């Protein structure tokens, strides 16, 4: 009986360790995906399809941008070689009812992007913080609102918090922060078009 009890504890500890490791890996992959998309942002100044849009409500931000993505970027196979796509990140209720980070992608080739099917990907569960900050050269500091949709910020700081620390009601249990430099520049002369805005679900 003693051996069985010890073995059961070992199995439970191993399962808990594997779950923690899997969640940590998933959160870091989510951050890597957001980093890659933002770092690959592109802009055509006269084409509103390429607008760089952000929104923030409380602890959760939303961001939508056009990016030149690699073939290894998640869901690239759905777009038949179309490398420049609109990518949107926002927090929604996941399958378990808890906040989850969702990513959607849209083709930029359609005449009306608001009617184009998007492809949702759940990046991270149990999200408690998703903050996007932008470098404002005039203020010499990061700000949480980007009010120039036809310009790309030079630096973007991403913060993701997961879970809630034991004994705390609001403090995340695990926090990741990354700063991404955007090397893309705006290019004039593209055709005018209509573009979507991120719509936060009820």
Short mmCIF file of N, CA and C in Angstrom, two decimals, residues 10-98:
data_model
loop_
_atom_site.label_atom_id
_atom_site.label_comp_id
_atom_site.label_asym_id
_atom_site.label_seq_id
_atom_site.Cartn_x
_atom_site.Cartn_y
_atom_site.Cartn_z
N UNK A 10 4.23 10.04 -7.39
CA UNK A 10 5.23 10.26 -8.45
C UNK A 10 4.53 10.53 -9.78
N UNK A 11 3.51 9.71 -10.10
CA UNK A 11 2.79 9.89 -11.35
C UNK A 11 2.08 11.24 -11.40
N UNK A 12 1.45 11.62 -10.28
CA UNK A 12 0.75 12.90 -10.24
C UNK A 12 1.73 14.07 -10.40
N UNK A 13 2.86 13.98 -9.74
CA UNK A 13 3.87 15.03 -9.85
C UNK A 13 4.40 15.13 -11.27
N UNK A 14 4.62 13.96 -11.90
CA UNK A 14 5.12 13.94 -13.27
C UNK A 14 4.11 14.56 -14.22
N UNK A 15 2.82 14.22 -14.04
CA UNK A 15 1.77 14.77 -14.90
C UNK A 15 1.67 16.28 -14.72
N UNK A 16 1.75 16.75 -13.46
CA UNK A 16 1.69 18.19 -13.21
C UNK A 16 2.88 18.89 -13.84
N UNK A 17 4.07 18.28 -13.74
CA UNK A 17 5.26 18.87 -14.34
C UNK A 17 5.15 18.96 -15.85
N UNK A 18 4.64 17.90 -16.47
CA UNK A 18 4.46 17.91 -17.92
C UNK A 18 3.46 18.98 -18.36
N UNK A 19 2.38 19.15 -17.57
CA UNK A 19 1.39 20.17 -17.90
C UNK A 19 1.99 21.57 -17.80
N UNK A 20 2.77 21.81 -16.74
CA UNK A 20 3.41 23.12 -16.59
C UNK A 20 4.36 23.39 -17.74
N UNK A 21 5.14 22.37 -18.11
CA UNK A 21 6.09 22.53 -19.22
C UNK A 21 5.37 22.79 -20.53
N UNK A 22 4.26 22.07 -20.77
CA UNK A 22 3.50 22.25 -22.01
C UNK A 22 2.90 23.65 -22.07
N UNK A 23 2.36 24.14 -20.94
CA UNK A 23 1.78 25.49 -20.92
C UNK A 23 2.85 26.55 -21.15
N UNK A 24 4.03 26.34 -20.55
CA UNK A 24 5.12 27.30 -20.74
C UNK A 24 5.57 27.33 -22.19
N UNK A 25 5.67 26.15 -22.81
CA UNK A 25 6.06 26.09 -24.22
C UNK A 25 5.03 26.77 -25.10
N UNK A 26 3.74 26.55 -24.80
CA UNK A 26 2.67 27.15 -25.60
C UNK A 26 2.70 28.67 -25.48
N UNK A 27 2.91 29.19 -24.27
CA UNK A 27 2.94 30.64 -24.08
C UNK A 27 4.11 31.26 -24.83
N UNK A 28 5.25 30.58 -24.85
CA UNK A 28 6.40 31.12 -25.56
C UNK A 28 6.22 31.02 -27.08
N UNK A 29 5.57 30.00 -27.55
CA UNK A 29 5.26 29.92 -28.98
C UNK A 29 4.27 31.01 -29.38
N UNK A 30 3.32 31.31 -28.49
CA UNK A 30 2.37 32.39 -28.77
C UNK A 30 3.10 33.72 -28.89
N UNK A 31 4.02 33.98 -27.95
CA UNK A 31 4.79 35.21 -28.01
C UNK A 31 5.63 35.27 -29.28
N UNK A 32 6.24 34.16 -29.65
CA UNK A 32 7.06 34.12 -30.87
C UNK A 32 6.22 34.44 -32.10
N UNK A 33 4.98 33.95 -32.15
CA UNK A 33 4.10 34.21 -33.29
C UNK A 33 3.75 35.69 -33.39
N UNK A 34 3.41 36.30 -32.25
CA UNK A 34 3.09 37.73 -32.24
C UNK A 34 4.31 38.55 -32.63
N UNK A 35 5.47 38.18 -32.09
CA UNK A 35 6.72 38.88 -32.43
C UNK A 35 6.99 38.83 -33.93
N UNK A 36 6.85 37.64 -34.52
CA UNK A 36 7.15 37.49 -35.95
C UNK A 36 6.22 38.33 -36.80
N UNK A 37 4.93 38.32 -36.46
CA UNK A 37 3.96 39.09 -37.25
C UNK A 37 4.24 40.59 -37.17
N UNK A 38 4.44 41.10 -35.96
CA UNK A 38 4.67 42.53 -35.79
C UNK A 38 5.99 42.94 -36.41
N UNK A 39 7.02 42.14 -36.23
CA UNK A 39 8.33 42.45 -36.80
C UNK A 39 8.34 42.42 -38.32
N UNK A 40 7.33 41.77 -38.93
CA UNK A 40 7.25 41.66 -40.39
C UNK A 40 6.24 42.65 -40.98
N UNK A 41 5.79 43.62 -40.18
CA UNK A 41 4.76 44.57 -40.64
C UNK A 41 5.23 45.34 -41.87
N UNK A 42 4.30 45.57 -42.80
CA UNK A 42 4.58 46.36 -44.00
C UNK A 42 3.50 47.42 -44.14
N UNK A 43 3.80 48.46 -44.93
CA UNK A 43 2.87 49.57 -45.07
C UNK A 43 2.95 50.16 -46.48
N UNK A 44 1.80 50.35 -47.11
CA UNK A 44 1.67 51.18 -48.30
C UNK A 44 0.81 52.37 -47.89
N UNK A 45 1.41 53.55 -47.89
CA UNK A 45 0.78 54.70 -47.25
C UNK A 45 -0.57 55.07 -47.84
N UNK A 46 -0.78 54.82 -49.13
CA UNK A 46 -2.02 55.24 -49.78
C UNK A 46 -3.02 54.11 -49.91
N UNK A 47 -2.79 52.99 -49.27
CA UNK A 47 -3.70 51.86 -49.36
C UNK A 47 -4.16 51.50 -47.96
N UNK A 48 -5.43 51.76 -47.65
CA UNK A 48 -5.93 51.53 -46.30
C UNK A 48 -6.04 50.05 -45.96
N UNK A 49 -5.90 49.17 -46.93
CA UNK A 49 -5.84 47.73 -46.62
C UNK A 49 -4.66 47.42 -45.70
N UNK A 50 -3.64 48.30 -45.73
CA UNK A 50 -2.42 48.06 -44.96
C UNK A 50 -2.41 48.81 -43.63
N UNK A 51 -3.53 49.36 -43.22
CA UNK A 51 -3.58 50.17 -42.00
C UNK A 51 -3.08 49.38 -40.79
N UNK A 52 -2.34 50.07 -39.94
CA UNK A 52 -1.83 49.51 -38.69
C UNK A 52 -2.76 49.98 -37.58
N UNK A 53 -3.55 49.05 -37.03
CA UNK A 53 -4.66 49.41 -36.14
C UNK A 53 -4.47 48.75 -34.78
N UNK A 54 -4.74 49.51 -33.74
CA UNK A 54 -4.67 48.95 -32.39
C UNK A 54 -5.85 49.43 -31.57
N UNK A 55 -6.15 48.67 -30.52
CA UNK A 55 -7.22 49.00 -29.60
C UNK A 55 -6.84 48.42 -28.25
N UNK A 56 -7.37 49.00 -27.19
CA UNK A 56 -7.07 48.48 -25.85
C UNK A 56 -8.28 48.69 -24.96
N UNK A 57 -8.62 47.65 -24.21
CA UNK A 57 -9.67 47.71 -23.21
C UNK A 57 -9.19 46.99 -21.96
N UNK A 58 -8.91 47.76 -20.91
CA UNK A 58 -8.42 47.15 -19.68
C UNK A 58 -7.08 46.47 -19.87
N UNK A 59 -7.00 45.21 -19.47
CA UNK A 59 -5.75 44.45 -19.56
C UNK A 59 -5.52 43.81 -20.93
N UNK A 60 -6.49 43.98 -21.84
CA UNK A 60 -6.41 43.27 -23.11
C UNK A 60 -6.36 44.24 -24.29
N UNK A 61 -5.36 44.05 -25.14
CA UNK A 61 -5.21 44.85 -26.35
C UNK A 61 -5.66 44.03 -27.56
N UNK A 62 -5.88 44.73 -28.66
CA UNK A 62 -6.11 44.10 -29.95
C UNK A 62 -5.26 44.83 -30.97
N UNK A 63 -4.70 44.10 -31.93
CA UNK A 63 -3.85 44.72 -32.94
C UNK A 63 -4.08 44.03 -34.27
N UNK A 64 -4.12 44.83 -35.35
CA UNK A 64 -4.33 44.30 -36.69
C UNK A 64 -3.39 45.01 -37.64
N UNK A 65 -2.67 44.23 -38.47
CA UNK A 65 -1.65 44.81 -39.33
C UNK A 65 -1.43 43.94 -40.55
N UNK A 66 -0.86 44.52 -41.58
CA UNK A 66 -0.43 43.76 -42.75
C UNK A 66 1.03 43.36 -42.54
N UNK A 67 1.34 42.11 -42.84
CA UNK A 67 2.69 41.61 -42.59
C UNK A 67 3.15 40.72 -43.74
N UNK A 68 4.46 40.75 -43.98
CA UNK A 68 5.08 39.87 -44.98
C UNK A 68 5.59 38.65 -44.22
N UNK A 69 4.85 37.54 -44.32
CA UNK A 69 5.06 36.39 -43.45
C UNK A 69 5.83 35.27 -44.15
N UNK A 70 6.52 34.49 -43.35
CA UNK A 70 7.29 33.38 -43.89
C UNK A 70 6.37 32.19 -44.17
N UNK A 71 6.88 31.23 -44.93
CA UNK A 71 6.11 30.03 -45.23
C UNK A 71 5.86 29.18 -43.98
N UNK A 72 6.69 29.35 -42.96
CA UNK A 72 6.53 28.57 -41.74
C UNK A 72 5.57 29.22 -40.74
N UNK A 73 5.06 30.40 -41.05
CA UNK A 73 4.13 31.07 -40.14
C UNK A 73 2.84 30.24 -40.05
N UNK A 74 2.23 30.14 -38.85
CA UNK A 74 1.03 29.30 -38.69
C UNK A 74 -0.06 29.61 -39.72
N UNK A 75 -0.62 28.54 -40.29
CA UNK A 75 -1.74 28.59 -41.26
C UNK A 75 -1.33 29.15 -42.62
N UNK A 76 -0.03 29.24 -42.90
CA UNK A 76 0.40 29.76 -44.21
C UNK A 76 -0.09 28.90 -45.36
N UNK A 77 -0.23 27.60 -45.11
CA UNK A 77 -0.67 26.70 -46.18
C UNK A 77 -2.05 27.00 -46.71
N UNK A 78 -2.86 27.74 -45.96
CA UNK A 78 -4.21 28.08 -46.41
C UNK A 78 -4.21 29.19 -47.46
N UNK A 79 -3.09 29.86 -47.66
CA UNK A 79 -3.08 31.05 -48.49
C UNK A 79 -2.33 30.88 -49.80
N UNK A 80 -1.97 29.66 -50.14
CA UNK A 80 -1.44 29.33 -51.47
C UNK A 80 -0.32 30.28 -51.90
N UNK A 81 0.66 30.48 -51.03
CA UNK A 81 1.81 31.28 -51.40
C UNK A 81 1.65 32.77 -51.23
N UNK A 82 0.50 33.23 -50.79
CA UNK A 82 0.31 34.68 -50.57
C UNK A 82 1.05 35.07 -49.29
N UNK A 83 2.15 35.77 -49.44
CA UNK A 83 3.02 36.04 -48.30
C UNK A 83 2.57 37.25 -47.48
N UNK A 84 1.98 38.26 -48.12
CA UNK A 84 1.54 39.46 -47.41
C UNK A 84 0.07 39.30 -47.06
N UNK A 85 -0.22 39.25 -45.76
CA UNK A 85 -1.59 39.04 -45.29
C UNK A 85 -1.88 39.95 -44.11
N UNK A 86 -3.17 40.16 -43.85
CA UNK A 86 -3.56 40.90 -42.64
C UNK A 86 -3.67 39.90 -41.49
N UNK A 87 -3.02 40.26 -40.38
CA UNK A 87 -3.02 39.42 -39.19
C UNK A 87 -3.63 40.22 -38.04
N UNK A 88 -4.54 39.60 -37.32
CA UNK A 88 -5.20 40.26 -36.19
C UNK A 88 -5.05 39.40 -34.94
N UNK A 89 -4.65 40.03 -33.86
CA UNK A 89 -4.55 39.36 -32.56
C UNK A 89 -5.52 40.05 -31.60
N UNK A 90 -6.33 39.26 -30.91
CA UNK A 90 -7.21 39.81 -29.88
C UNK A 90 -7.58 38.73 -28.88
N UNK A 91 -8.03 39.17 -27.73
CA UNK A 91 -8.38 38.25 -26.65
C UNK A 91 -9.88 37.98 -26.69
N UNK A 92 -10.23 36.70 -26.70
CA UNK A 92 -11.62 36.27 -26.71
C UNK A 92 -11.80 35.18 -25.66
N UNK A 93 -13.02 34.82 -25.41
CA UNK A 93 -13.29 33.69 -24.53
C UNK A 93 -12.95 32.39 -25.26
N UNK A 94 -12.13 31.56 -24.63
CA UNK A 94 -11.75 30.29 -25.22
C UNK A 94 -12.80 29.23 -25.00
N UNK A 95 -12.54 27.99 -25.42
CA UNK A 95 -13.50 26.89 -25.26
C UNK A 95 -13.89 26.64 -23.82
N UNK A 96 -12.99 26.97 -22.87
CA UNK A 96 -13.29 26.77 -21.46
C UNK A 96 -13.89 28.01 -20.80
N UNK A 97 -14.19 29.04 -21.61
CA UNK A 97 -14.78 30.26 -21.08
C UNK A 97 -13.78 31.24 -20.51
N UNK A 98 -12.49 30.88 -20.50
CA UNK A 98 -11.45 31.75 -19.98
C UNK A 98 -10.84 32.56 -21.12
#
